[in-house]
Short mmCIF file of N, CA and C in Angstrom, two decimals:
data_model
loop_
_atom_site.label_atom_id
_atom_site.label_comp_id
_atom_site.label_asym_id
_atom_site.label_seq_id
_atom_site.Cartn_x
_atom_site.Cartn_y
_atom_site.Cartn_z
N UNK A 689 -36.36 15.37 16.91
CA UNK A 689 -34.95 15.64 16.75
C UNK A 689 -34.11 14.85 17.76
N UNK A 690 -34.93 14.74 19.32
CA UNK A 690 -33.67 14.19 20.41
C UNK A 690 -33.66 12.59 19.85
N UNK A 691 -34.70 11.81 19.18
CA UNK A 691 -34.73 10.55 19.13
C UNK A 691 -33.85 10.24 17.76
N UNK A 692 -33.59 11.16 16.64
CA UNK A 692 -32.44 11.23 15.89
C UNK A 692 -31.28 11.27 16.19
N UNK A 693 -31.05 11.97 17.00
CA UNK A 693 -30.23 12.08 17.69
C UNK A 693 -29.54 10.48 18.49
N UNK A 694 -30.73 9.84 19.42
CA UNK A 694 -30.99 8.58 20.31
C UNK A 694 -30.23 7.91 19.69
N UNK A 695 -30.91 7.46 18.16
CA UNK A 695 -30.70 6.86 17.16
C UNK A 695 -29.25 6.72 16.42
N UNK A 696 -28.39 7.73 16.42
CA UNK A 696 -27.18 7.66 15.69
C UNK A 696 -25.92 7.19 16.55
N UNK A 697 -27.01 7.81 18.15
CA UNK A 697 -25.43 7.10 19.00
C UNK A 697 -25.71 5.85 19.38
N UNK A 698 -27.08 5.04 19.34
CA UNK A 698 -26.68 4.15 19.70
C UNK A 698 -26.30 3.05 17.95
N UNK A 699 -26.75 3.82 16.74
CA UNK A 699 -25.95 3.11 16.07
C UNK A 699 -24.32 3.16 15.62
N UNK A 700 -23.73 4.27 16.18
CA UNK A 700 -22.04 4.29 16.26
C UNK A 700 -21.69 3.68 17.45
N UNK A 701 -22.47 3.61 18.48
CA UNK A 701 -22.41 2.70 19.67
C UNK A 701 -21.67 0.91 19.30
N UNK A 702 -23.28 0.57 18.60
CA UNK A 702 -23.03 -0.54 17.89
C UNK A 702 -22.35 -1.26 16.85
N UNK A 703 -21.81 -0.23 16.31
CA UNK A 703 -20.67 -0.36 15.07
C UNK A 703 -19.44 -0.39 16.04
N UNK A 704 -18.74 0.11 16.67
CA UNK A 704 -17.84 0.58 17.37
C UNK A 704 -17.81 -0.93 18.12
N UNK A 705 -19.15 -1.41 18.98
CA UNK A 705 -19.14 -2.72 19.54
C UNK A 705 -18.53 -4.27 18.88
N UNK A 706 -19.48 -3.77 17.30
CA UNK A 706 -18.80 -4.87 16.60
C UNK A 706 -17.70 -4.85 16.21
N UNK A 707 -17.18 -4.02 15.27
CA UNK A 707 -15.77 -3.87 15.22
C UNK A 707 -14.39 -4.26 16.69
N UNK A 708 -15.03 -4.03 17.63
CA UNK A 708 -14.32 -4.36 19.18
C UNK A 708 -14.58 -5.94 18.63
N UNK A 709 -15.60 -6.90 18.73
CA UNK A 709 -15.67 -7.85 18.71
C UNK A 709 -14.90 -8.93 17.24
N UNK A 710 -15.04 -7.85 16.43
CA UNK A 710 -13.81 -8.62 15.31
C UNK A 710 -12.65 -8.61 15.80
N UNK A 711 -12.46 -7.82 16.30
CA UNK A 711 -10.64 -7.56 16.37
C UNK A 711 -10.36 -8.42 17.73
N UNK A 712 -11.36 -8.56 18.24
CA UNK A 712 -11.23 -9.37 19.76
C UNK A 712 -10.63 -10.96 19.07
N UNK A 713 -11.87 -11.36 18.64
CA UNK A 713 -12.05 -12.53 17.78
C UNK A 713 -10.72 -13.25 16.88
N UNK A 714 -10.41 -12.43 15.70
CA UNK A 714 -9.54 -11.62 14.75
C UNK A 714 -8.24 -11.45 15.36
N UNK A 715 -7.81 -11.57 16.63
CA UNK A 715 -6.56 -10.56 16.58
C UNK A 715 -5.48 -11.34 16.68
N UNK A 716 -5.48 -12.48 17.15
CA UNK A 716 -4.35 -14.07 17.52
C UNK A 716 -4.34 -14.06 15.97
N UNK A 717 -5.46 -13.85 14.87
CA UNK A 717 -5.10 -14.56 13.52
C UNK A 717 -4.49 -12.89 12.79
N UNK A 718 -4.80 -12.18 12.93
CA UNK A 718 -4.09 -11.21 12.31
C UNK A 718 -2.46 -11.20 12.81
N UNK A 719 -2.43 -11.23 14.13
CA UNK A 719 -0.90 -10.78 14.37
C UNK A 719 0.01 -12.09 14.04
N UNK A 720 -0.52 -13.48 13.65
CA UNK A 720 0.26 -14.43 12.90
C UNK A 720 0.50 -14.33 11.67
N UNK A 721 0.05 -13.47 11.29
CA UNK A 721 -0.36 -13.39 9.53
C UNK A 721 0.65 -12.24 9.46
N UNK A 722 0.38 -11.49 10.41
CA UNK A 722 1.72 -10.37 10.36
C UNK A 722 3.37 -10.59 10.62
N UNK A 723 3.41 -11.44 11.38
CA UNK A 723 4.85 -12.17 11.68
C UNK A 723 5.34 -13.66 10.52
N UNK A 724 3.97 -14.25 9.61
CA UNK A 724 4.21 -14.86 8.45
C UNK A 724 4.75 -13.76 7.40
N UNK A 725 4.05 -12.77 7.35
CA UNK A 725 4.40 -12.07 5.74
C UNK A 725 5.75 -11.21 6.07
N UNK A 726 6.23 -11.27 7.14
CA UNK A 726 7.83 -10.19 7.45
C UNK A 726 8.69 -11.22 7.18
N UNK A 727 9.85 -10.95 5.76
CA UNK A 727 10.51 -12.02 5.66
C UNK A 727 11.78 -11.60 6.78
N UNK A 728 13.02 -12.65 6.89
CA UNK A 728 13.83 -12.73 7.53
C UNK A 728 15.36 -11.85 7.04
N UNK A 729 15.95 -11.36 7.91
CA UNK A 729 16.87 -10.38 7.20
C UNK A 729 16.96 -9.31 5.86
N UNK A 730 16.49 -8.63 6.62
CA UNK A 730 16.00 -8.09 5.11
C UNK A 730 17.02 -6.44 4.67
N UNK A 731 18.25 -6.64 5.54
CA UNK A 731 19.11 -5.96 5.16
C UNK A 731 20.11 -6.62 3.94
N UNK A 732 20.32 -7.83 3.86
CA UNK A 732 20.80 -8.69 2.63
C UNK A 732 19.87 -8.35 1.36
N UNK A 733 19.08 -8.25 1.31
CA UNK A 733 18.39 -8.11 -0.29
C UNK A 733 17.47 -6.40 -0.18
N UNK A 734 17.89 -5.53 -1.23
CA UNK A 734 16.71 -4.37 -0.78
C UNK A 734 15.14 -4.72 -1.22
N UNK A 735 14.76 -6.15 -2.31
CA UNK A 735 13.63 -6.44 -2.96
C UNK A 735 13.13 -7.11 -1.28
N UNK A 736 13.46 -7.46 -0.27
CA UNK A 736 13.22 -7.57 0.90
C UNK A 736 12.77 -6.44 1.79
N UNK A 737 13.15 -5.91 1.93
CA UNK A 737 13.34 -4.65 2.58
C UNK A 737 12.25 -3.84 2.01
N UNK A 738 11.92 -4.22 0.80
CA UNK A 738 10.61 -3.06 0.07
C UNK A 738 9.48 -3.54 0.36
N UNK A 739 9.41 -5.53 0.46
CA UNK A 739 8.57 -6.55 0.99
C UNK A 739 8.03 -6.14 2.49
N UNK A 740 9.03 -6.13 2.92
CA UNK A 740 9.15 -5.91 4.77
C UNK A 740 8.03 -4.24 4.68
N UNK A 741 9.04 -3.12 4.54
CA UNK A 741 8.20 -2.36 4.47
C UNK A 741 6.50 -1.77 3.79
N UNK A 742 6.45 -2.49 2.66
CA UNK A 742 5.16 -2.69 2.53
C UNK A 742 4.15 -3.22 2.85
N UNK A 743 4.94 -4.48 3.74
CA UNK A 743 3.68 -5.18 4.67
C UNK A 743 3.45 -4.23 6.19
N UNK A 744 4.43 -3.66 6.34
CA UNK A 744 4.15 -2.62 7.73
C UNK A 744 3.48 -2.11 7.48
N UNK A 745 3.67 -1.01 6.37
CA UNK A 745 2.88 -0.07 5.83
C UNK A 745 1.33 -0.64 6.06
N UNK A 746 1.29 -1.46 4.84
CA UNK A 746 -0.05 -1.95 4.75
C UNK A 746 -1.16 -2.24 5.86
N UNK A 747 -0.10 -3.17 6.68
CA UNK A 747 -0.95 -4.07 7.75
C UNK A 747 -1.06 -2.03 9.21
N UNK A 748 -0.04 -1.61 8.96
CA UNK A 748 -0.07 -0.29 9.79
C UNK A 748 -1.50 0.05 9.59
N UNK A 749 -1.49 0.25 8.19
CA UNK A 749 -3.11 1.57 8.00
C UNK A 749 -4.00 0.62 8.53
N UNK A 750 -4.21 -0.59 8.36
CA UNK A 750 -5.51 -1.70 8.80
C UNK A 750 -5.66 -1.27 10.15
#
């Protein structure tokens, strides 16, 4: 039982590690990709504004 145990933390250990290492990797190209897809003024058009907020949204839950 304790080596089941051993076993699960060091594999959420290691998931948890990699995921650190994508986002390490990953994160200069995500937060450009996030400041590409926000268009500019987006109180002039509301089809903007639905753009704008759905990429928050979106890129938020990620």
């Amino acid at each position: 039982m304790t080596e089941l145990i051993r076993l699960t933390m060091i594999f959420v250990l290691t998931t948890q590690g990699g995921y650190f290492l994508a986002i390490f990797l990953a994160g200069h190209t995500m937060i450009e990709w996030y400041e590409w897809s926000i268009l500019p003024n987006p109180n002039k058009n509301i089809l903007v504004s639905v753009i704008n907020g759905f990429t928050a949204g979106f890129i938020g839950i990620a």
